[in-house]
DNA sequence: CTGTTAGCGCTTTCAG
DNA sequence: CTGAAAGCGCTAACAG
């Protein structure tokens, strides 16, 4: 059979690796079959496949990523962005691009697509990609999570794997989701705000819209911690990420609660709100805790208008989603439909520079990777 | 010459990669020579080497890590730990082990050594390893940075690359160093403490010993920010990481400054200090900001004895050092003798669970890598 | 459904 | 100092 194999002869390579040759030998079959079985290809009898899988597990076989990516066909996936690219999404994109660059070494190619923000169009694009033989897709849909889930469920994308970042779909139509740990972020904001205003003070929550799952858990975390800290919640305001609404919202909030001590701005798009608040002369008076770090926010913190912001790590979200989808596609890594939550971080003036640096392309390489 | 090469024929592999074949062809030499030159092997004439390097650069050649690690001899390096393994070093070790496991795929093998903490012994061990053909070493020496630097400079470890974590050596005797951004950590502590105590309050700094470079920059950062925030610095206390000294130190501090409002505990080994302070009845009275997260510290924060702690990410320090040393060894990545500084993070009660989880082996996979 | 075989891109003997 | 050739471990045609 595989007689050509004469181990322990050449190269300085140490000879201890367990390969498909070993398991083929053990089972008296060819390496090709082993390879096929291990990669879940169709053309293997159930019987044989079972024996192979079992042997592999028992012998503790672990495929060599190097060898496989050297011979494998290129894996392809697409990234679907909604049309509206704001700072946050842009950071996610940068994270994806960064990781893609590293994974090119392993024979991955990725196409970035911008899609008009309507669940129907997203769905049909996905179906098209699937038909075109794409192996996977990362979806960043801004709206219509429920509707899109429904559509995807109906069409059953043959073999294409879908992952989501920040915005999520139903568990059964995607492999995994990566987002920030909203619950903890909300609680951190609550704790900081209470520290800033003192106990028993009056605080408000300003957010995008609560129908979004991420925003909802952030809000819940905040309210929970606020309660714990004895903050009085004056109200919850949604501005639907529309500047006009946010502008108006700022006025409404202070009109309704002239004695307000603090506000948690739970979404990244609160610039207008902040600016308006400052215009109205509330700069130092109301303590602000915000979300994320983007150029405008850096100014706000530096000037003291905003005391702290909770960084949600969009860059790493993109990066991780890319890597995980790759591992799923190539190595069959499973995620059980789980959400992968990244740690939010507190940014105040003294560590602001670290996050400012991340925004530039400097990136200084660190962590992680 | 390399006639066996017939590109664009087989496999589904896309055909666009620039390989050593291309550059060999271009220069009318063999791929073996190209490979040798690119890897800095001895046996290549200066003339040829120069031509090859230049061609490679011009053509934008980038070696395939997969292909190389598939054929390469195993790279070996050693990790030298000081005898005293406390929580912090242990986390570094875990980080190293984690990364080593991932890099085994790329033919890396690592030995962990525990060394008696004396510069002379460290040096002679390093010289021995170098003679044994080790390609690199990561050093975590606890004391005698200056002396060890001197010894290493004298002996000139043939070709072995040395990297350091946390504790550093002189730039010319190691390739790079990884540590936490002490300066920023100190400033963060300063800002938080000032927020907790209010402006103009009296605060003290308690640290291990200031001869260590990391601790020194942390202290400087703290003092700078304290000044900025208008904190009055009552004093700087060193306890040399000795429990007995720390115990005593707690008493000294409150005796000398009964009106103290806050303390920054700048090193990880301040448990005794904290406990003693609590015993003396100063639990709620003096605001504490500490360093790092380890089991005992988690309790302190949960109970409110310590308000915040600055996490210095030892796990990632170990991990990154390992990866970078690997990249240096295998891909010739250069660091210009630089320090690689990781971002310190603020831990308060509401995000404590995230860091607690990191300590368990759960690690939940996230980031980074 | 299974086996044979030709590489992926690179490094390392082994001969000159 | 340089070249030829044999693999590293795996996958993808291509035959059966």
mmCIF file with all atom_site columns, N, CA and C in Angstrom, chain B residues 98-143:
data_model
loop_
_atom_site.group_PDB
_atom_site.id
_atom_site.type_symbol
_atom_site.label_atom_id
_atom_site.label_alt_id
_atom_site.label_comp_id
_atom_site.label_asym_id
_atom_site.label_entity_id
_atom_site.label_seq_id
_atom_site.pdbx_PDB_ins_code
_atom_site.Cartn_x
_atom_site.Cartn_y
_atom_site.Cartn_z
_atom_site.occupancy
_atom_site.B_iso_or_equiv
_atom_site.pdbx_formal_charge
_atom_site.auth_seq_id
_atom_site.auth_comp_id
_atom_site.auth_asym_id
_atom_site.auth_atom_id
_atom_site.pdbx_PDB_model_num
ATOM 1   N N  . UNK B 1 98  ? 0.990  28.261 26.690 1.00 0.00 ? 98  UNK B N  1
ATOM 2   C CA . UNK B 1 98  ? -0.118 28.332 25.736 1.00 0.00 ? 98  UNK B CA 1
ATOM 3   C C  . UNK B 1 98  ? 0.396  28.580 24.321 1.00 0.00 ? 98  UNK B C  1
ATOM 4   N N  . UNK B 1 99  ? 1.291  29.528 24.200 1.00 0.00 ? 99  UNK B N  1
ATOM 5   C CA . UNK B 1 99  ? 1.792  29.872 22.883 1.00 0.00 ? 99  UNK B CA 1
ATOM 6   C C  . UNK B 1 99  ? 2.670  28.758 22.319 1.00 0.00 ? 99  UNK B C  1
ATOM 7   N N  . UNK B 1 100 ? 3.426  28.145 23.182 1.00 0.00 ? 100 UNK B N  1
ATOM 8   C CA . UNK B 1 100 ? 4.284  27.041 22.753 1.00 0.00 ? 100 UNK B CA 1
ATOM 9   C C  . UNK B 1 100 ? 3.442  25.937 22.135 1.00 0.00 ? 100 UNK B C  1
ATOM 10  N N  . UNK B 1 101 ? 2.338  25.708 22.777 1.00 0.00 ? 101 UNK B N  1
ATOM 11  C CA . UNK B 1 101 ? 1.450  24.665 22.273 1.00 0.00 ? 101 UNK B CA 1
ATOM 12  C C  . UNK B 1 101 ? 0.992  24.987 20.857 1.00 0.00 ? 101 UNK B C  1
ATOM 13  N N  . UNK B 1 102 ? 0.677  26.251 20.635 1.00 0.00 ? 102 UNK B N  1
ATOM 14  C CA . UNK B 1 102 ? 0.237  26.638 19.293 1.00 0.00 ? 102 UNK B CA 1
ATOM 15  C C  . UNK B 1 102 ? 1.364  26.572 18.281 1.00 0.00 ? 102 UNK B C  1
ATOM 16  N N  . UNK B 1 103 ? 2.552  26.853 18.758 1.00 0.00 ? 103 UNK B N  1
ATOM 17  C CA . UNK B 1 103 ? 3.671  26.919 17.829 1.00 0.00 ? 103 UNK B CA 1
ATOM 18  C C  . UNK B 1 103 ? 4.288  25.553 17.551 1.00 0.00 ? 103 UNK B C  1
ATOM 19  N N  . UNK B 1 104 ? 3.852  24.567 18.292 1.00 0.00 ? 104 UNK B N  1
ATOM 20  C CA . UNK B 1 104 ? 4.386  23.246 18.046 1.00 0.00 ? 104 UNK B CA 1
ATOM 21  C C  . UNK B 1 104 ? 4.090  22.846 16.602 1.00 0.00 ? 104 UNK B C  1
ATOM 22  N N  . UNK B 1 105 ? 2.969  23.289 16.136 1.00 0.00 ? 105 UNK B N  1
ATOM 23  C CA . UNK B 1 105 ? 2.605  23.116 14.737 1.00 0.00 ? 105 UNK B CA 1
ATOM 24  C C  . UNK B 1 105 ? 3.734  23.546 13.809 1.00 0.00 ? 105 UNK B C  1
ATOM 25  N N  . UNK B 1 106 ? 4.488  24.539 14.239 1.00 0.00 ? 106 UNK B N  1
ATOM 26  C CA . UNK B 1 106 ? 5.551  25.061 13.398 1.00 0.00 ? 106 UNK B CA 1
ATOM 27  C C  . UNK B 1 106 ? 6.934  24.603 13.825 1.00 0.00 ? 106 UNK B C  1
ATOM 28  N N  . UNK B 1 107 ? 6.925  23.457 14.461 1.00 0.00 ? 107 UNK B N  1
ATOM 29  C CA . UNK B 1 107 ? 8.212  22.856 14.750 1.00 0.00 ? 107 UNK B CA 1
ATOM 30  C C  . UNK B 1 107 ? 9.063  23.632 15.732 1.00 0.00 ? 107 UNK B C  1
ATOM 31  N N  . UNK B 1 108 ? 8.460  23.903 16.852 1.00 0.00 ? 108 UNK B N  1
ATOM 32  C CA . UNK B 1 108 ? 9.183  24.578 17.912 1.00 0.00 ? 108 UNK B CA 1
ATOM 33  C C  . UNK B 1 108 ? 9.145  23.685 19.130 1.00 0.00 ? 108 UNK B C  1
ATOM 34  N N  . UNK B 1 109 ? 10.249 23.608 19.844 1.00 0.00 ? 109 UNK B N  1
ATOM 35  C CA . UNK B 1 109 ? 10.189 22.870 21.098 1.00 0.00 ? 109 UNK B CA 1
ATOM 36  C C  . UNK B 1 109 ? 10.848 23.713 22.176 1.00 0.00 ? 109 UNK B C  1
ATOM 37  N N  . UNK B 1 110 ? 10.254 23.693 23.338 1.00 0.00 ? 110 UNK B N  1
ATOM 38  C CA . UNK B 1 110 ? 10.696 24.586 24.391 1.00 0.00 ? 110 UNK B CA 1
ATOM 39  C C  . UNK B 1 110 ? 10.930 23.833 25.696 1.00 0.00 ? 110 UNK B C  1
ATOM 40  N N  . UNK B 1 111 ? 11.999 24.163 26.373 1.00 0.00 ? 111 UNK B N  1
ATOM 41  C CA . UNK B 1 111 ? 12.254 23.581 27.687 1.00 0.00 ? 111 UNK B CA 1
ATOM 42  C C  . UNK B 1 111 ? 12.133 24.656 28.749 1.00 0.00 ? 111 UNK B C  1
ATOM 43  N N  . UNK B 1 112 ? 11.427 24.309 29.807 1.00 0.00 ? 112 UNK B N  1
ATOM 44  C CA . UNK B 1 112 ? 11.265 25.250 30.912 1.00 0.00 ? 112 UNK B CA 1
ATOM 45  C C  . UNK B 1 112 ? 12.275 24.902 32.004 1.00 0.00 ? 112 UNK B C  1
ATOM 46  N N  . UNK B 1 113 ? 13.065 25.869 32.392 1.00 0.00 ? 113 UNK B N  1
ATOM 47  C CA . UNK B 1 113 ? 14.090 25.623 33.409 1.00 0.00 ? 113 UNK B CA 1
ATOM 48  C C  . UNK B 1 113 ? 13.905 26.540 34.600 1.00 0.00 ? 113 UNK B C  1
ATOM 49  N N  . UNK B 1 114 ? 14.144 26.023 35.772 1.00 0.00 ? 114 UNK B N  1
ATOM 50  C CA . UNK B 1 114 ? 14.115 26.886 36.943 1.00 0.00 ? 114 UNK B CA 1
ATOM 51  C C  . UNK B 1 114 ? 15.547 27.063 37.437 1.00 0.00 ? 114 UNK B C  1
ATOM 52  N N  . UNK B 1 115 ? 15.921 28.300 37.616 1.00 0.00 ? 115 UNK B N  1
ATOM 53  C CA . UNK B 1 115 ? 17.313 28.600 37.943 1.00 0.00 ? 115 UNK B CA 1
ATOM 54  C C  . UNK B 1 115 ? 17.416 29.290 39.290 1.00 0.00 ? 115 UNK B C  1
ATOM 55  N N  . UNK B 1 116 ? 18.438 28.953 40.004 1.00 0.00 ? 116 UNK B N  1
ATOM 56  C CA . UNK B 1 116 ? 18.670 29.625 41.268 1.00 0.00 ? 116 UNK B CA 1
ATOM 57  C C  . UNK B 1 116 ? 18.993 31.083 40.994 1.00 0.00 ? 116 UNK B C  1
ATOM 58  N N  . UNK B 1 117 ? 18.414 31.960 41.774 1.00 0.00 ? 117 UNK B N  1
ATOM 59  C CA . UNK B 1 117 ? 18.471 33.382 41.445 1.00 0.00 ? 117 UNK B CA 1
ATOM 60  C C  . UNK B 1 117 ? 19.769 34.103 41.715 1.00 0.00 ? 117 UNK B C  1
ATOM 61  N N  . UNK B 1 118 ? 20.747 33.839 40.915 1.00 0.00 ? 118 UNK B N  1
ATOM 62  C CA . UNK B 1 118 ? 22.038 34.506 41.091 1.00 0.00 ? 118 UNK B CA 1
ATOM 63  C C  . UNK B 1 118 ? 22.568 34.768 39.682 1.00 0.00 ? 118 UNK B C  1
ATOM 64  N N  . UNK B 1 119 ? 22.882 35.988 39.374 1.00 0.00 ? 119 UNK B N  1
ATOM 65  C CA . UNK B 1 119 ? 23.285 36.346 38.000 1.00 0.00 ? 119 UNK B CA 1
ATOM 66  C C  . UNK B 1 119 ? 24.349 35.405 37.430 1.00 0.00 ? 119 UNK B C  1
ATOM 67  N N  . UNK B 1 120 ? 25.311 35.022 38.264 1.00 0.00 ? 120 UNK B N  1
ATOM 68  C CA . UNK B 1 120 ? 26.387 34.156 37.792 1.00 0.00 ? 120 UNK B CA 1
ATOM 69  C C  . UNK B 1 120 ? 25.820 32.834 37.258 1.00 0.00 ? 120 UNK B C  1
ATOM 70  N N  . UNK B 1 121 ? 24.929 32.277 38.020 1.00 0.00 ? 121 UNK B N  1
ATOM 71  C CA . UNK B 1 121 ? 24.374 30.991 37.620 1.00 0.00 ? 121 UNK B CA 1
ATOM 72  C C  . UNK B 1 121 ? 23.531 31.128 36.357 1.00 0.00 ? 121 UNK B C  1
ATOM 73  N N  . UNK B 1 122 ? 22.748 32.190 36.317 1.00 0.00 ? 122 UNK B N  1
ATOM 74  C CA . UNK B 1 122 ? 21.953 32.440 35.106 1.00 0.00 ? 122 UNK B CA 1
ATOM 75  C C  . UNK B 1 122 ? 22.863 32.485 33.885 1.00 0.00 ? 122 UNK B C  1
ATOM 76  N N  . UNK B 1 123 ? 23.916 33.243 34.034 1.00 0.00 ? 123 UNK B N  1
ATOM 77  C CA . UNK B 1 123 ? 24.824 33.431 32.901 1.00 0.00 ? 123 UNK B CA 1
ATOM 78  C C  . UNK B 1 123 ? 25.444 32.119 32.464 1.00 0.00 ? 123 UNK B C  1
ATOM 79  N N  . UNK B 1 124 ? 25.880 31.334 33.433 1.00 0.00 ? 124 UNK B N  1
ATOM 80  C CA . UNK B 1 124 ? 26.575 30.118 33.024 1.00 0.00 ? 124 UNK B CA 1
ATOM 81  C C  . UNK B 1 124 ? 25.586 29.130 32.415 1.00 0.00 ? 124 UNK B C  1
ATOM 82  N N  . UNK B 1 125 ? 24.358 29.156 32.910 1.00 0.00 ? 125 UNK B N  1
ATOM 83  C CA . UNK B 1 125 ? 23.343 28.289 32.316 1.00 0.00 ? 125 UNK B CA 1
ATOM 84  C C  . UNK B 1 125 ? 23.100 28.693 30.861 1.00 0.00 ? 125 UNK B C  1
ATOM 85  N N  . UNK B 1 126 ? 23.047 29.982 30.641 1.00 0.00 ? 126 UNK B N  1
ATOM 86  C CA . UNK B 1 126 ? 22.799 30.473 29.285 1.00 0.00 ? 126 UNK B CA 1
ATOM 87  C C  . UNK B 1 126 ? 23.926 30.069 28.350 1.00 0.00 ? 126 UNK B C  1
ATOM 88  N N  . UNK B 1 127 ? 25.117 30.173 28.857 1.00 0.00 ? 127 UNK B N  1
ATOM 89  C CA . UNK B 1 127 ? 26.280 29.804 28.044 1.00 0.00 ? 127 UNK B CA 1
ATOM 90  C C  . UNK B 1 127 ? 26.232 28.316 27.704 1.00 0.00 ? 127 UNK B C  1
ATOM 91  N N  . UNK B 1 128 ? 25.782 27.536 28.664 1.00 0.00 ? 128 UNK B N  1
ATOM 92  C CA . UNK B 1 128 ? 25.655 26.095 28.467 1.00 0.00 ? 128 UNK B CA 1
ATOM 93  C C  . UNK B 1 128 ? 24.600 25.788 27.397 1.00 0.00 ? 128 UNK B C  1
ATOM 94  N N  . UNK B 1 129 ? 23.478 26.442 27.519 1.00 0.00 ? 129 UNK B N  1
ATOM 95  C CA . UNK B 1 129 ? 22.406 26.227 26.551 1.00 0.00 ? 129 UNK B CA 1
ATOM 96  C C  . UNK B 1 129 ? 22.873 26.581 25.148 1.00 0.00 ? 129 UNK B C  1
ATOM 97  N N  . UNK B 1 130 ? 23.565 27.683 25.079 1.00 0.00 ? 130 UNK B N  1
ATOM 98  C CA . UNK B 1 130 ? 24.069 28.131 23.795 1.00 0.00 ? 130 UNK B CA 1
ATOM 99  C C  . UNK B 1 130 ? 24.989 27.078 23.196 1.00 0.00 ? 130 UNK B C  1
ATOM 100 N N  . UNK B 1 131 ? 25.847 26.509 24.039 1.00 0.00 ? 131 UNK B N  1
ATOM 101 C CA . UNK B 1 131 ? 26.768 25.473 23.574 1.00 0.00 ? 131 UNK B CA 1
ATOM 102 C C  . UNK B 1 131 ? 26.001 24.225 23.142 1.00 0.00 ? 131 UNK B C  1
ATOM 103 N N  . UNK B 1 132 ? 24.902 23.967 23.814 1.00 0.00 ? 132 UNK B N  1
ATOM 104 C CA . UNK B 1 132 ? 24.095 22.794 23.475 1.00 0.00 ? 132 UNK B CA 1
ATOM 105 C C  . UNK B 1 132 ? 23.289 22.992 22.202 1.00 0.00 ? 132 UNK B C  1
ATOM 106 N N  . UNK B 1 133 ? 23.435 24.139 21.583 1.00 0.00 ? 133 UNK B N  1
ATOM 107 C CA . UNK B 1 133 ? 22.767 24.353 20.315 1.00 0.00 ? 133 UNK B CA 1
ATOM 108 C C  . UNK B 1 133 ? 21.353 24.911 20.404 1.00 0.00 ? 133 UNK B C  1
ATOM 109 N N  . UNK B 1 134 ? 20.990 25.427 21.549 1.00 0.00 ? 134 UNK B N  1
ATOM 110 C CA . UNK B 1 134 ? 19.673 26.056 21.639 1.00 0.00 ? 134 UNK B CA 1
ATOM 111 C C  . UNK B 1 134 ? 19.652 27.297 20.748 1.00 0.00 ? 134 UNK B C  1
ATOM 112 N N  . UNK B 1 135 ? 18.520 27.554 20.153 1.00 0.00 ? 135 UNK B N  1
ATOM 113 C CA . UNK B 1 135 ? 18.426 28.696 19.255 1.00 0.00 ? 135 UNK B CA 1
ATOM 114 C C  . UNK B 1 135 ? 18.074 29.982 19.985 1.00 0.00 ? 135 UNK B C  1
ATOM 115 N N  . UNK B 1 136 ? 17.410 29.824 21.132 1.00 0.00 ? 136 UNK B N  1
ATOM 116 C CA . UNK B 1 136 ? 17.022 31.031 21.844 1.00 0.00 ? 136 UNK B CA 1
ATOM 117 C C  . UNK B 1 136 ? 16.670 30.759 23.287 1.00 0.00 ? 136 UNK B C  1
ATOM 118 N N  . UNK B 1 137 ? 16.469 31.829 24.037 1.00 0.00 ? 137 UNK B N  1
ATOM 119 C CA . UNK B 1 137 ? 16.084 31.697 25.431 1.00 0.00 ? 137 UNK B CA 1
ATOM 120 C C  . UNK B 1 137 ? 15.268 32.902 25.862 1.00 0.00 ? 137 UNK B C  1
ATOM 121 N N  . UNK B 1 138 ? 14.283 32.624 26.718 1.00 0.00 ? 138 UNK B N  1
ATOM 122 C CA . UNK B 1 138 ? 13.527 33.707 27.331 1.00 0.00 ? 138 UNK B CA 1
ATOM 123 C C  . UNK B 1 138 ? 13.960 33.761 28.780 1.00 0.00 ? 138 UNK B C  1
ATOM 124 N N  . UNK B 1 139 ? 14.341 34.936 29.223 1.00 0.00 ? 139 UNK B N  1
ATOM 125 C CA . UNK B 1 139 ? 14.860 35.052 30.578 1.00 0.00 ? 139 UNK B CA 1
ATOM 126 C C  . UNK B 1 139 ? 13.935 35.863 31.473 1.00 0.00 ? 139 UNK B C  1
ATOM 127 N N  . UNK B 1 140 ? 13.617 35.298 32.615 1.00 0.00 ? 140 UNK B N  1
ATOM 128 C CA . UNK B 1 140 ? 12.885 36.022 33.643 1.00 0.00 ? 140 UNK B CA 1
ATOM 129 C C  . UNK B 1 140 ? 13.743 36.011 34.887 1.00 0.00 ? 140 UNK B C  1
ATOM 130 N N  . UNK B 1 141 ? 14.702 36.890 34.930 1.00 0.00 ? 141 UNK B N  1
ATOM 131 C CA . UNK B 1 141 ? 15.560 36.904 36.098 1.00 0.00 ? 141 UNK B CA 1
ATOM 132 C C  . UNK B 1 141 ? 14.972 37.882 37.092 1.00 0.00 ? 141 UNK B C  1
ATOM 133 N N  . UNK B 1 142 ? 14.985 37.537 38.351 1.00 0.00 ? 142 UNK B N  1
ATOM 134 C CA . UNK B 1 142 ? 14.320 38.431 39.293 1.00 0.00 ? 142 UNK B CA 1
ATOM 135 C C  . UNK B 1 142 ? 15.247 39.539 39.782 1.00 0.00 ? 142 UNK B C  1
ATOM 136 N N  . UNK B 1 143 ? 16.500 39.246 39.900 1.00 0.00 ? 143 UNK B N  1
ATOM 137 C CA . UNK B 1 143 ? 17.401 40.284 40.410 1.00 0.00 ? 143 UNK B CA 1
ATOM 138 C C  . UNK B 1 143 ? 18.692 40.360 39.592 1.00 0.00 ? 143 UNK B C  1
#
